[in-house]
Amino acid sequence: MSRTLLITTRPVAQAVIARCVAESLPEHGWALRPGAETEYGRDWALNLHLDPCGEPVQGLIQAMLGRRWLVALDFTAD
């Protein structure tokens, strides 16, 4: 199963976002693509090859919330 999660973050470098994702998700369970800059920050397309409601993804969302990076999530991107 593959699912794309659209994420909007405050302005954060791609390497920093990728490191956060890599620390939270299994190595081959995701792919990250940067999107457009918006008035709110930066859009990202996170292609997940695992359950989007599973514990690793929940951990990623909690990590981004804890760092105050997260602006918006869209689970309906596919």
Short mmCIF file of C-alpha atoms in Angstrom, two decimals, residues 13-72:
data_model
loop_
_atom_site.label_atom_id
_atom_site.label_comp_id
_atom_site.label_asym_id
_atom_site.label_seq_id
_atom_site.Cartn_x
_atom_site.Cartn_y
_atom_site.Cartn_z
CA ALA A 13 15.70 23.01 5.27
CA GLN A 14 15.00 19.80 3.32
CA ALA A 15 17.96 18.03 4.96
CA VAL A 16 16.54 18.76 8.41
CA ILE A 17 13.06 17.52 7.47
CA ALA A 18 14.55 14.40 5.82
CA ARG A 19 16.59 13.64 8.94
CA CYS A 20 13.49 13.91 11.13
CA VAL A 21 11.57 11.58 8.79
CA ALA A 22 14.50 9.12 8.69
CA GLU A 23 14.66 9.02 12.49
CA SER A 24 10.94 8.20 12.72
CA LEU A 25 10.19 5.89 9.78
CA PRO A 26 11.74 2.63 8.50
CA GLU A 27 14.46 3.17 5.88
CA HIS A 28 12.51 1.91 2.86
CA GLY A 29 9.09 3.02 4.05
CA TRP A 30 9.03 6.53 2.62
CA ALA A 31 10.11 9.05 -0.03
CA LEU A 32 10.08 12.83 0.51
CA ARG A 33 9.55 15.40 -2.25
CA PRO A 34 9.63 19.14 -1.65
CA GLY A 35 6.73 21.16 -2.96
CA ALA A 36 5.96 24.82 -3.30
CA GLU A 37 6.81 27.56 -0.86
CA THR A 38 3.63 29.08 0.53
CA GLU A 39 2.80 32.02 2.72
CA TYR A 40 2.77 29.53 5.63
CA GLY A 41 6.05 27.75 4.88
CA ARG A 42 6.91 24.81 2.61
CA ASP A 43 4.77 21.98 1.25
CA TRP A 44 6.12 18.43 1.22
CA ALA A 45 4.80 15.25 -0.38
CA LEU A 46 5.66 12.29 1.84
CA ASN A 47 5.05 9.04 -0.05
CA LEU A 48 4.46 6.32 2.55
CA HIS A 49 4.86 2.60 1.89
CA LEU A 50 3.42 1.76 5.28
CA ASP A 51 0.26 2.35 7.28
CA PRO A 52 -0.29 6.14 7.49
CA CYS A 53 -2.05 5.65 10.84
CA GLY A 54 0.62 3.34 12.25
CA GLU A 55 2.88 4.04 15.20
CA PRO A 56 5.94 5.19 13.16
CA VAL A 57 3.90 7.85 11.30
CA GLN A 58 2.28 8.95 14.56
CA GLY A 59 5.79 9.32 16.00
CA LEU A 60 6.84 11.46 13.04
CA ILE A 61 3.84 13.75 13.44
CA GLN A 62 4.51 14.05 17.18
CA ALA A 63 8.18 14.89 16.46
CA MET A 64 7.19 17.64 14.03
CA LEU A 65 4.59 18.99 16.45
CA GLY A 66 7.14 18.96 19.26
CA ARG A 67 9.56 20.99 17.14
CA ARG A 68 6.73 23.37 16.19
CA TRP A 69 7.35 22.78 12.47
CA LEU A 70 3.95 21.43 11.49
CA VAL A 71 1.45 23.84 9.94
CA ALA A 72 -0.94 21.44 8.12
#
